[in-house]
Coordinates of C-alpha atoms and ligand atoms in Angstrom, one line a residue:
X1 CA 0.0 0.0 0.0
X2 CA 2.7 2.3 0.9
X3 CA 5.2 1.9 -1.8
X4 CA 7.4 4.7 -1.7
X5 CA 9.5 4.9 2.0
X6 CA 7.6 7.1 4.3
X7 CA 9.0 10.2 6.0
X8 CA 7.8 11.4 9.2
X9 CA 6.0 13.8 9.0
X10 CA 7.2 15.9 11.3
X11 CA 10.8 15.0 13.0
X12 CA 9.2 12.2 14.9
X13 CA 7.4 13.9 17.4
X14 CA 4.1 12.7 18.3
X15 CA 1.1 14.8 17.7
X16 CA -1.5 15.7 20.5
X17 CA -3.9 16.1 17.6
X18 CA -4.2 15.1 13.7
X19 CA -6.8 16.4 12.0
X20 CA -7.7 14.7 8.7
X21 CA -9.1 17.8 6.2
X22 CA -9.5 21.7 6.6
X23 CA -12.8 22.1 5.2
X24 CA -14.8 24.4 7.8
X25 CA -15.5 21.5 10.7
X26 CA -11.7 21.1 11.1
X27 CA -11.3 24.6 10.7
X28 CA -13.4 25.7 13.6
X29 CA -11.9 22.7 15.6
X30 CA -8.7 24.8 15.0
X31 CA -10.2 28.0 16.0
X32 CA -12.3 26.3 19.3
X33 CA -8.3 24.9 20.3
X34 CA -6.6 28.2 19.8
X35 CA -9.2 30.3 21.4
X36 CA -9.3 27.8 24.5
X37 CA -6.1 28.1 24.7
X38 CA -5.3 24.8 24.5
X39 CA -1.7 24.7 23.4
X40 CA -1.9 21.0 21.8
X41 CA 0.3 20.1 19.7
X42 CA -2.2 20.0 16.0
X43 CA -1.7 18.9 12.7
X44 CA -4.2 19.5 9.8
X45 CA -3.8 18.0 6.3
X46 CA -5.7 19.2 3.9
X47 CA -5.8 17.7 0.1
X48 CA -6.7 20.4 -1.8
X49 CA -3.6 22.8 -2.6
X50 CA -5.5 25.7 -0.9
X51 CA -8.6 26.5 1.6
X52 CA -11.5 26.5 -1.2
X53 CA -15.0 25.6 0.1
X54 CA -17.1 23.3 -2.4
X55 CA -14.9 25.3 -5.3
X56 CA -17.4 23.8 -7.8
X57 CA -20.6 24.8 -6.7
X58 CA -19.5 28.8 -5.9
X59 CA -21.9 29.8 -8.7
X60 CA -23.1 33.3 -10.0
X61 CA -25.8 33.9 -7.7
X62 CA -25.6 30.9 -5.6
X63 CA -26.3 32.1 -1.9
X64 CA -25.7 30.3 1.4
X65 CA -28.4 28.4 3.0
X66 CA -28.1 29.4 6.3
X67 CA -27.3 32.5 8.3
X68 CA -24.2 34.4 8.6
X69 CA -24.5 33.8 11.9
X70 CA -24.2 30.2 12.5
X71 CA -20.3 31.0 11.3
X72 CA -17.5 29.1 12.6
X73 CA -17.5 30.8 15.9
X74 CA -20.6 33.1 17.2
X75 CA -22.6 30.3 18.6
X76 CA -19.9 29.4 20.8
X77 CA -18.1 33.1 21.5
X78 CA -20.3 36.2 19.4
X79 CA -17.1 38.1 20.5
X80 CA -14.7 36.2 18.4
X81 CA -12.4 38.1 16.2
X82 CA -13.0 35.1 13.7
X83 CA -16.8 35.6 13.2
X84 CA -18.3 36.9 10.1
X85 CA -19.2 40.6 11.1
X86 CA -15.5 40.6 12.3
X87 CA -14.3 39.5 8.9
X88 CA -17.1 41.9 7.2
X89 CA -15.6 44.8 9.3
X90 CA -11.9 44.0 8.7
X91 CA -12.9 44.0 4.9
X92 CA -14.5 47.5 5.0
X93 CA -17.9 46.0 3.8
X94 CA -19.6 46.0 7.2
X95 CA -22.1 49.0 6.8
X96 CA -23.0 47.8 3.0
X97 CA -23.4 44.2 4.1
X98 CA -26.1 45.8 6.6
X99 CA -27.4 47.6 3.6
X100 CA -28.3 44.5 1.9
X101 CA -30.7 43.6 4.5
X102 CA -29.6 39.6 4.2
X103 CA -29.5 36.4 6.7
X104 CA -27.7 34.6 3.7
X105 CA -24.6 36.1 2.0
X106 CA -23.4 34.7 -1.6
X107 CA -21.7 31.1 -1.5
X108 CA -18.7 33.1 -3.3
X109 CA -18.6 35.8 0.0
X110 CA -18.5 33.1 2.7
X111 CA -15.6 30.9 1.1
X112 CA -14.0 34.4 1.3
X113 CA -14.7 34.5 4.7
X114 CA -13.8 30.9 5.5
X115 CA -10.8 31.4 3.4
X116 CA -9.5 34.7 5.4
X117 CA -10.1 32.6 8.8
X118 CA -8.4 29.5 7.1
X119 CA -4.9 32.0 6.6
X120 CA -4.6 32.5 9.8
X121 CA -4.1 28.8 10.6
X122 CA -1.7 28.3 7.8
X123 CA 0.8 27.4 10.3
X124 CA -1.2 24.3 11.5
X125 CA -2.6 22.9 7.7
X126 CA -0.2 21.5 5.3
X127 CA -2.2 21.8 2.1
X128 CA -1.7 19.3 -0.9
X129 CA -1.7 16.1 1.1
X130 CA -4.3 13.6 1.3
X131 CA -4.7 11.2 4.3
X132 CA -4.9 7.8 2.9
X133 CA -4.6 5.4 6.3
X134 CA -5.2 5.3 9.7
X135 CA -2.6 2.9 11.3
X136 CA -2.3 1.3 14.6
X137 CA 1.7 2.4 16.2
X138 CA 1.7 -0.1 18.7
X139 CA 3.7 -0.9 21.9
X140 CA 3.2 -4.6 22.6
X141 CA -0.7 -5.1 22.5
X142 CA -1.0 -1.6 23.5
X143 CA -2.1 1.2 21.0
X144 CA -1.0 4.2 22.5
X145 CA -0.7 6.1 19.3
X146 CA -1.7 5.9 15.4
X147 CA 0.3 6.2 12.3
X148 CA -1.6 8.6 10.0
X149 CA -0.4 8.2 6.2
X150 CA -0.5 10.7 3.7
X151 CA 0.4 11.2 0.3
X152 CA 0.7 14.5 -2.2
X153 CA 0.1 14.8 -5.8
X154 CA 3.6 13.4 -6.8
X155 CA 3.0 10.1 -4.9
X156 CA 5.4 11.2 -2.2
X157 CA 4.3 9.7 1.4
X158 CA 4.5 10.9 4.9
X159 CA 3.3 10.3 8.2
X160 CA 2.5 11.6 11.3
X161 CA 2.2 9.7 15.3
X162 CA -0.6 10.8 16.8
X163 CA -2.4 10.8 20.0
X164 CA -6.3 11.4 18.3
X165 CA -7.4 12.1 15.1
X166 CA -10.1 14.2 14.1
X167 CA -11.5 13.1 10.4
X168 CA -13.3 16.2 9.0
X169 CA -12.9 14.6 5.6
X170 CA -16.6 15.4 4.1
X171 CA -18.4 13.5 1.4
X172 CA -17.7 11.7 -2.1
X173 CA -19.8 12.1 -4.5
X174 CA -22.9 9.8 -5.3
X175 CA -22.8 8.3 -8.4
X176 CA -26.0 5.9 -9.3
X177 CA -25.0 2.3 -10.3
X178 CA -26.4 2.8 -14.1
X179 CA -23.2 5.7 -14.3
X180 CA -20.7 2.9 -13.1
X181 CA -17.3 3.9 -14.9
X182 CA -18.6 6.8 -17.0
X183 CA -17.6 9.4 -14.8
X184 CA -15.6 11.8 -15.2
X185 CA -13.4 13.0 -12.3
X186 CA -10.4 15.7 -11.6
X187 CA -9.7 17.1 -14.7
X188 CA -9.9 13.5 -17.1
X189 CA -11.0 12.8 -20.5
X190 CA -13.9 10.7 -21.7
X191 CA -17.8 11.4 -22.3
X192 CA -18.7 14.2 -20.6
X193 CA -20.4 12.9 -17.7
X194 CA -19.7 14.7 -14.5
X195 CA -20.8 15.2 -10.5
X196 CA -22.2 18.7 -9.6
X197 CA -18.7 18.1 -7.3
X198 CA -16.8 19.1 -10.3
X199 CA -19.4 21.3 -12.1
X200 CA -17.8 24.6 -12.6
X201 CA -14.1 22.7 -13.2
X202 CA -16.0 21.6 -16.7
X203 CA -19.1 24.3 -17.3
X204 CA -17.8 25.8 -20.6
X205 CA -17.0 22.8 -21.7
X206 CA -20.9 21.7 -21.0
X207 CA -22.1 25.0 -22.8
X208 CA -20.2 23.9 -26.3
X209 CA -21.8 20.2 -25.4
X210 CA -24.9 20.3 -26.9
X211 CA -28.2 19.0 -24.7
X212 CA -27.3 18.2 -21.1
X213 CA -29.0 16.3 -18.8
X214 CA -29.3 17.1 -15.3
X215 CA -29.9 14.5 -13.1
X216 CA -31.4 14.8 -9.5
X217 CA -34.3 17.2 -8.2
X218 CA -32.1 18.9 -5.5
X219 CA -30.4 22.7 -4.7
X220 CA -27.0 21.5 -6.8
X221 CA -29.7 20.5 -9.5
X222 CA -31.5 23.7 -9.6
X223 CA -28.8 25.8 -9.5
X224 CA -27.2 24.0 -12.1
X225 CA -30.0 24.0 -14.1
X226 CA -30.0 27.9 -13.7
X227 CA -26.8 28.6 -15.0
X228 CA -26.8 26.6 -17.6
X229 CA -29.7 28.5 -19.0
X230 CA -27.6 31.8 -18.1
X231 CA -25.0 29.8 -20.6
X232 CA -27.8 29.5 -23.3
X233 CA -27.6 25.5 -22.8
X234 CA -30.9 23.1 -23.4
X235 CA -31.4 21.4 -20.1
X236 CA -33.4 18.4 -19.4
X237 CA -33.8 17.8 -15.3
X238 CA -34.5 14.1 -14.6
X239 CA -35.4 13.0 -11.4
X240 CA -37.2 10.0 -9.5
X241 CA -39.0 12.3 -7.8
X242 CA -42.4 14.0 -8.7
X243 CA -41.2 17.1 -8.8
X244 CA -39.1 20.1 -7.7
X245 CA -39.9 20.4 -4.2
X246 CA -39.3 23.2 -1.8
X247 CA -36.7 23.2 1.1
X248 CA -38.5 23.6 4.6
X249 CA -37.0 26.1 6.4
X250 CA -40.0 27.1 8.4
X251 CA -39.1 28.5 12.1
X252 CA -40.1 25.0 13.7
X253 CA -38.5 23.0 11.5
X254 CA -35.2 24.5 11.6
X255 CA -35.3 23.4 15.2
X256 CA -33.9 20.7 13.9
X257 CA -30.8 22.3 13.6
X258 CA -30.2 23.9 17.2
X259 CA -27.7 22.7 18.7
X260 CA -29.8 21.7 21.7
X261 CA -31.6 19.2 19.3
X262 CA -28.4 17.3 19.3
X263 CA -28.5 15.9 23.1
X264 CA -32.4 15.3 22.3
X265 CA -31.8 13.3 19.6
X266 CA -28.8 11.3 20.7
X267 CA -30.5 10.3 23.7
X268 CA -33.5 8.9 21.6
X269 CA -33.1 4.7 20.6
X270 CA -32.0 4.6 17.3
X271 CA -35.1 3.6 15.8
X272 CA -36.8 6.7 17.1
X273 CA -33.5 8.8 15.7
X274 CA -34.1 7.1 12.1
X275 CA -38.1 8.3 12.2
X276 CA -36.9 11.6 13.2
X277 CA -34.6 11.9 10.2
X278 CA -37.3 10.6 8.0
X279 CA -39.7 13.1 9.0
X280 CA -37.4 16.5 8.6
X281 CA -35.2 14.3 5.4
X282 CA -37.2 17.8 3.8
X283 CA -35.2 20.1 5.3
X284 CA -32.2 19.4 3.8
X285 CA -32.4 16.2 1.2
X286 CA -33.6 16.9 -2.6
X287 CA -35.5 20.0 -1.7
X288 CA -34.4 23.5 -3.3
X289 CA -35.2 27.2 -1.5
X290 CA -38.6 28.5 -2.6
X291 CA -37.2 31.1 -4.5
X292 CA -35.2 29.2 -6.8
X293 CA -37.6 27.1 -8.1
X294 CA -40.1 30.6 -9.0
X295 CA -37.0 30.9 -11.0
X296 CA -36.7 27.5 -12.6
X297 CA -40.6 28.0 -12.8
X298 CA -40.5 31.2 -14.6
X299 CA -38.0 29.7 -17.2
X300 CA -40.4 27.1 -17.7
X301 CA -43.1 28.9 -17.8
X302 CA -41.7 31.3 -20.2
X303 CA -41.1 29.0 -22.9
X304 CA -44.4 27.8 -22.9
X305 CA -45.3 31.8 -23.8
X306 CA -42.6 31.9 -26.4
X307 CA -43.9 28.2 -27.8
X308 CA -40.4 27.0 -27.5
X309 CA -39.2 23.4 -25.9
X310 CA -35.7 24.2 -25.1
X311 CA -35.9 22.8 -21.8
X312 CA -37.3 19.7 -20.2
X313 CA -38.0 18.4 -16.9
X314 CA -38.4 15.0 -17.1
X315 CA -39.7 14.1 -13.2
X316 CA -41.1 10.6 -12.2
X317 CA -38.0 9.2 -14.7
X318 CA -35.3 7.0 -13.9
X319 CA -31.9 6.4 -15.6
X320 CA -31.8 2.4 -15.9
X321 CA -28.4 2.3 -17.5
X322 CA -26.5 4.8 -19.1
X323 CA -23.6 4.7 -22.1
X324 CA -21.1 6.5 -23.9
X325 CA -20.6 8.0 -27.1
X326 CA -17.5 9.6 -28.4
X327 CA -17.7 13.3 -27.4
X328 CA -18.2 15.8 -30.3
X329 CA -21.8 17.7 -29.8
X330 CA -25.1 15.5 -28.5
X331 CA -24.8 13.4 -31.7
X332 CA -21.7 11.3 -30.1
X333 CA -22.5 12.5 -26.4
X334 CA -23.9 10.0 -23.5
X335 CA -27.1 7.9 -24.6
X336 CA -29.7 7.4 -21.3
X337 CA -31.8 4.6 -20.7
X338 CA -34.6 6.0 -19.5
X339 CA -38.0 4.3 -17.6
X340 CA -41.0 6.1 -16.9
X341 CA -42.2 5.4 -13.2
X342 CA -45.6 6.3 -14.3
X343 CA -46.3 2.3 -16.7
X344 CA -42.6 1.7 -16.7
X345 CA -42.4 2.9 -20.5
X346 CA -38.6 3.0 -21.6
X347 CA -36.7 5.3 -24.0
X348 CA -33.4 6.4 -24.7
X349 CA -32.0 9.6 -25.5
X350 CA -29.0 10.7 -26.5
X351 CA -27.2 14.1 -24.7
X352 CA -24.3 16.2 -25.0
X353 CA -23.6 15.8 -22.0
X354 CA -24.6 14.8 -18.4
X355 CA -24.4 16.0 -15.2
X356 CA -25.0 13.8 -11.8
X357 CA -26.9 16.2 -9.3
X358 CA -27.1 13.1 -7.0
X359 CA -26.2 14.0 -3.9
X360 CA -23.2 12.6 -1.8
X361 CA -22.2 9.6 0.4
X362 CA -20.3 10.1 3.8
X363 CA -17.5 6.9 3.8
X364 CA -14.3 8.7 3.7
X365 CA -13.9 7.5 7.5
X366 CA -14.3 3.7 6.9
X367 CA -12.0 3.6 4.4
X368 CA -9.1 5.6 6.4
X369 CA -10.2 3.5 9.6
X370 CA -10.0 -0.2 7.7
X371 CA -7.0 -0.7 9.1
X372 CA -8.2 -0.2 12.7
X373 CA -10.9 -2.4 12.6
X374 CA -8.9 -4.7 15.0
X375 CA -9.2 -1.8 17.9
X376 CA -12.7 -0.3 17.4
X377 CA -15.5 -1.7 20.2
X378 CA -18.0 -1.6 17.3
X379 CA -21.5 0.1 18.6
X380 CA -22.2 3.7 18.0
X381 CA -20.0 6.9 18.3
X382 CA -20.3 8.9 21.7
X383 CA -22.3 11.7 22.6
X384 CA -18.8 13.7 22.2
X385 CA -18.0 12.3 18.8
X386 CA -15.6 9.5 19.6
X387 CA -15.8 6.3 18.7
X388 CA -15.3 3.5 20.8
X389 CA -12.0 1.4 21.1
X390 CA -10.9 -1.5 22.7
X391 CA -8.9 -1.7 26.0
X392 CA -5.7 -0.9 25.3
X393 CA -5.9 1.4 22.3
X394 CA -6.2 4.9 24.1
X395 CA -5.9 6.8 20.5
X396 CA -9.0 9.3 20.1
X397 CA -10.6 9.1 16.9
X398 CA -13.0 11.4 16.8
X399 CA -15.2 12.2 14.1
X400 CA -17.0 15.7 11.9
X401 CA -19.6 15.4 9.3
X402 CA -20.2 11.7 9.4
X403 CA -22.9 10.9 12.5
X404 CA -26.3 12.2 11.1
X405 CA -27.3 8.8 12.0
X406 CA -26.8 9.5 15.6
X407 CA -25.3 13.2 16.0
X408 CA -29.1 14.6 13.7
X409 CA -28.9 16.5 10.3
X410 CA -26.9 19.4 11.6
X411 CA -24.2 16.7 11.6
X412 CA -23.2 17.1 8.0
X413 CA -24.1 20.9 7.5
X414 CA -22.6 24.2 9.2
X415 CA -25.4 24.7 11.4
X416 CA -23.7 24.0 15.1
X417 CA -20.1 24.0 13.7
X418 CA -19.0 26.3 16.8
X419 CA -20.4 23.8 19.4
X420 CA -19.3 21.0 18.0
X421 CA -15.8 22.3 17.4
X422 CA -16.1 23.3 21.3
X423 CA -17.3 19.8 22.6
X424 CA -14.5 18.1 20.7
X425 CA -11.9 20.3 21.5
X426 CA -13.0 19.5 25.5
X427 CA -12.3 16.0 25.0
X428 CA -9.2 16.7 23.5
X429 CA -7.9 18.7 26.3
X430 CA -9.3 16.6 29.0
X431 CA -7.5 13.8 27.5
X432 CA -4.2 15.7 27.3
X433 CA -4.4 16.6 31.0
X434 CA -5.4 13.2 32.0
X435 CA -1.9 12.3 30.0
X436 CA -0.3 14.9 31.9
X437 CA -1.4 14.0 34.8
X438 CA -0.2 10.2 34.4
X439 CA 3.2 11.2 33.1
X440 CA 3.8 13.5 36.3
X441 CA 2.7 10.5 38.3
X442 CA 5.1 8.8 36.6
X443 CA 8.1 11.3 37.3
X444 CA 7.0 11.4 40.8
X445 CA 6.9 7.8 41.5
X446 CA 10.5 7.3 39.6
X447 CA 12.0 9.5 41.9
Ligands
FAD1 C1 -22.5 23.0 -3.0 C2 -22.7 22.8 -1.5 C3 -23.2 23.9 -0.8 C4 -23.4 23.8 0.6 N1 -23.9 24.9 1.2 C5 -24.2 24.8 2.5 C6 -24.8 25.9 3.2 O1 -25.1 27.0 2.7 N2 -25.1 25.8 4.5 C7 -24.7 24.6 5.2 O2 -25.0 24.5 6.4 N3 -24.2 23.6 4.6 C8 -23.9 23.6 3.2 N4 -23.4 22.6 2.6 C9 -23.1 21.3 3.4 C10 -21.5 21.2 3.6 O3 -21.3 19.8 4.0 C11 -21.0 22.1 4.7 O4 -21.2 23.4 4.4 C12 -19.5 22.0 5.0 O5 -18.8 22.0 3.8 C13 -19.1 20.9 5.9 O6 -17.8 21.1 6.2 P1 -16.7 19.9 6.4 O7 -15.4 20.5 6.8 O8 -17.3 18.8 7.3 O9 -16.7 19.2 5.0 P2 -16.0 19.8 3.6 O10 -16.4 21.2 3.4 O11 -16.4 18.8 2.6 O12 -14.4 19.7 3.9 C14 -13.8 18.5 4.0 C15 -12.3 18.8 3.5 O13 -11.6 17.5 3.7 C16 -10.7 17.4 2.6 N5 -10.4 16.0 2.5 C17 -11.2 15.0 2.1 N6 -10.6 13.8 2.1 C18 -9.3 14.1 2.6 C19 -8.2 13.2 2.9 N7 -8.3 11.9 2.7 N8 -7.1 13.8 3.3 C20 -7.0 15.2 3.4 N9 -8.1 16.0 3.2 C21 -9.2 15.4 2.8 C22 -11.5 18.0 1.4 O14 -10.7 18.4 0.4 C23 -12.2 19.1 2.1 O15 -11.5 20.3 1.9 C24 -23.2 22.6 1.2 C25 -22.7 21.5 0.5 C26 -22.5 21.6 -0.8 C27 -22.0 20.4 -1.6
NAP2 N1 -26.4 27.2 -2.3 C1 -26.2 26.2 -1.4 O1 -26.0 26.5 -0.2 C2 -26.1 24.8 -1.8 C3 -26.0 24.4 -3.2 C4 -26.0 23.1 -3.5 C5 -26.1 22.1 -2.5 N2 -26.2 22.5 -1.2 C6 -26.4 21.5 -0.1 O2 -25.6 20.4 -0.4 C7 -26.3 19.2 0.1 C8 -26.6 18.2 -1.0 O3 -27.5 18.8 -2.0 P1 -27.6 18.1 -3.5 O4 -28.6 18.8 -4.2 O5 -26.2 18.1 -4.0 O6 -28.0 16.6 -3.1 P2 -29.3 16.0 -2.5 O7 -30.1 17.0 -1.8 O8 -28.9 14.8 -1.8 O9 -30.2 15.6 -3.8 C9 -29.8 14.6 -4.6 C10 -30.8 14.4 -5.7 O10 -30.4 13.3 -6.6 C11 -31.4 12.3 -6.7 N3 -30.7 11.0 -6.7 C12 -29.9 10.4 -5.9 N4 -29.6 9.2 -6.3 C13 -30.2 9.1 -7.5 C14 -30.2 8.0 -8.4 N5 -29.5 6.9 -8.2 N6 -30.9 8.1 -9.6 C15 -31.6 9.3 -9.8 N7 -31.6 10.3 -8.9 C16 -30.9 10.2 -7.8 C17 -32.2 12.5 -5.4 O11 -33.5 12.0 -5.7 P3 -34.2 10.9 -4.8 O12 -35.0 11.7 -3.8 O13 -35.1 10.2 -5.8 O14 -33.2 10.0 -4.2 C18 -32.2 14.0 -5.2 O15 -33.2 14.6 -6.1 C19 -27.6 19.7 0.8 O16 -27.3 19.9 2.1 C20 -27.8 21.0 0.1 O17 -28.5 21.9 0.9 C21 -26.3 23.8 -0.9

């Protein structure tokens, strides 16, 4: 697995903390640990080869979908100097910010602000290196610390000892079984089927494609949809669903996302957590805002008035298996199998080009933690995002974005970032001075 020798990452030493990406849970971990005070000694790796936040999605227009306020820091500390008004004041924008009258700034303005809070932690992220295993560094049957592996673009490895590990890693993309193999990822060649992921990485490519499909009913959808219209592309939106639905965000619902909710809802029985989900899955999971689909309505609604058909939404349709042609305009592009859900009536079309609004998967963990598996109790994570090990393995392995199951559907979003960042970062430091505490025992007992 580890062909080329590994380095140590960092002259030996072993680190209180490794934190496995910089997206913005590991980034206001790092901001919970500084402001405490904490003075462990942290690692972050991040893969990308800079702080970007969903890079691919940060559309024309595209807004955030919740407010400015749930930042990376006011829920825990309003007063931080790493909170949005604070970065909207150091930018000279604050009074025309107010002007705008907003709860939800563009996508493009928070990655600036994440961005401008990620520089100031440069010293604690090495960007351009990709975790790709969680080892055991053992002492006897003991497990006192874990190897974490890493590897940059140019196949070079190194590795860090470390105490805990925090995986902040976020999602993959979902990619339905009839796309198996088409996709294209990072930059490839090949038919020109892509994720929303890597939307923006390929959208003048998709405007010279010919007739795209979109597939999925969700926010990437309809904002994908949206600009390509703005890019004068035909569009046709398939989804299972039966149609475009609206997100609910209604003052009750979003309840759902206090952080409160989260020692409610892990202290429920899991089947009682799994009906929970179910009932506010419309919060978050293939719904769009209200507003955008008036505008994906209007479009539609439009070309009915102008007696064109350059769109289509194609709801209540499912892609039953999907091939390619050679690229070259929708003449050569991706052909789609599709089945009506409404008889089961099948027929295929041929596109320019498709992309995959489908959503993502949370796994990044299991694969990094495979080699583990000897050393994890099994059962569910803990109330403070740990999971459990055996006797003998005192590593933390703590985990962000991956516990809806458990944790509630703030889990994956940036709704109680702050709080979370907070409780983990109390584990952490409570298990450093329990550390402490045994190796002054020590010292004192040796003498
Ligand atoms: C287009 C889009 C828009 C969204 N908008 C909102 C919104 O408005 N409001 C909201 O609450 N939520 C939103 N979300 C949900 C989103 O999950 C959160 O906003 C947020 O990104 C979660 O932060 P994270 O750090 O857990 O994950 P991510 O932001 O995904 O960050 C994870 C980081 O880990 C890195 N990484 C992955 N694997 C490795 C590895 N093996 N080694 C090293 N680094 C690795 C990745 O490169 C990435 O930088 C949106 C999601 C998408 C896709
Ligand atoms: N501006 C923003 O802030 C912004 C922008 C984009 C995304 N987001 C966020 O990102 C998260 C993900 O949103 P998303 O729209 O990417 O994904 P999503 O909400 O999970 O929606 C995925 C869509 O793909 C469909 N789908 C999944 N598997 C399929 C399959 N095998 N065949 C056909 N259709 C399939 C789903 O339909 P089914 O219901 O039939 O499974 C659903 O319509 C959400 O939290 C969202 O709020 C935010």
């Amino acid at each position: 697995m580890h062909g080329i020798p590994s380095l140590i990452g960092d002259g030996g030493r072993v680190q209180d903390l490794v934190g496995i990406g910089f997206g913005p849970s590991n980034l206001a971990l790092a901001v919970a640990l500084r402001e405490a005070g904490a003075g462990l000694a942290c690692r972050f790796l991040e893969k990308r080869e800079t702080f970007v936040w969903h890079g691919n999605m940060l559309l024309d227009g595209s807004r955030m979908q919740i407010s400015f306020l749930k930042d990376l820091v006011s829920l825990r500390d309003p007063t931080s100097r790493y909170s949005f008004l604070s970065y909207l004041h150091g930018q000279g924008r604050l009074q025309d910010f107010i002007n705008l009258r907003t709860f939800y700034p563009s996508r493009r303005e928070f990655n600036d602000y994440l961005a401008w809070v990620a520089a100031d932690f440069d010293d604690l992220c090495d960007y351009g290196l990709e975790a790709t295993a969680i080892e055991p560094a053992r002492v006897g049957e003991a497990v006192p610390h874990v190897r974490v592996h890493a590897r940059d673009r140019a196949g070079r490895e190194r590795s860090w000892l470390a105490r805990n590990v925090v995986i902040g890693a976020g999602a993959t993309p979902r990619i339905p079984d009839a796309f198996d193999g088409l996709v294209r990822r990072g930059g490839g060649t090949g038919p020109l089927v892509v994720h929303s992921n890597d939307y923006l990485a390929v959208a003048e490519e998709l405007a010279r494609a010919g007739r795209v499909a979109v597939v999925g009913l969700g926010q990437s959808a309809a904002e994908i949809f949206l600009d390509l219209h703005g890019r004068g592309v035909a569009v046709d939106i398939i989804g299972r669903g039966p149609a475009m639905r609206p997100a609910d965000s209604s003052p009750f619902a979003n309840q759902v996302f206090d952080a409160g909710y989260t020692n409610y809802l892990y202290g429920l029985p899991p089947a009682e957590r799994a009906d929970l989900l179910r009932a506010f899955h419309n919060t978050n999971y293939a719904v769009v805002d209200p507003d955008l689909i008036d505008a994906v309505y209007g479009i539609f609604y439009q070309q009915k008035v102008e007696g064109t058909a350059r769109h289509a939404m194609l709801t209540r349709h499912e892609v039953v298996a999907a091939r390619s042609g050679s690229n070259g305009g929708d003449r050569g592009g991706p052909v789609l199998d599709l089945a009506s859900l409404d008889g089961g009536g099948r027929h295929e079309r041929r596109y320019g080009a498709v992309v995959l609004a489908t959503g993502y998967r949370r796994r990044i963990h299991e694969e990094l933690l495979q080699p583990m598996e000897r050393w994890l109790a099994g059962g569910e994570v803990g109330r403070d995002y740990r999971l459990p090990t055996v006797p003998g393995c005192t590593v933390g392995l703590y985990l962000q974005g991956c516990c809806e199951a458990t944790h509630g559907l703030s889990d994956t979003l940036l709704s109680i970032l702050p709080i979370r960042a907070q409780e983990i970062a109390a584990a952490l430091t409570a298990d450093a001075d329990r550390g402490r505490g045994q190796q002054i025992r020590k010292t004192t007992s040796a003498q």
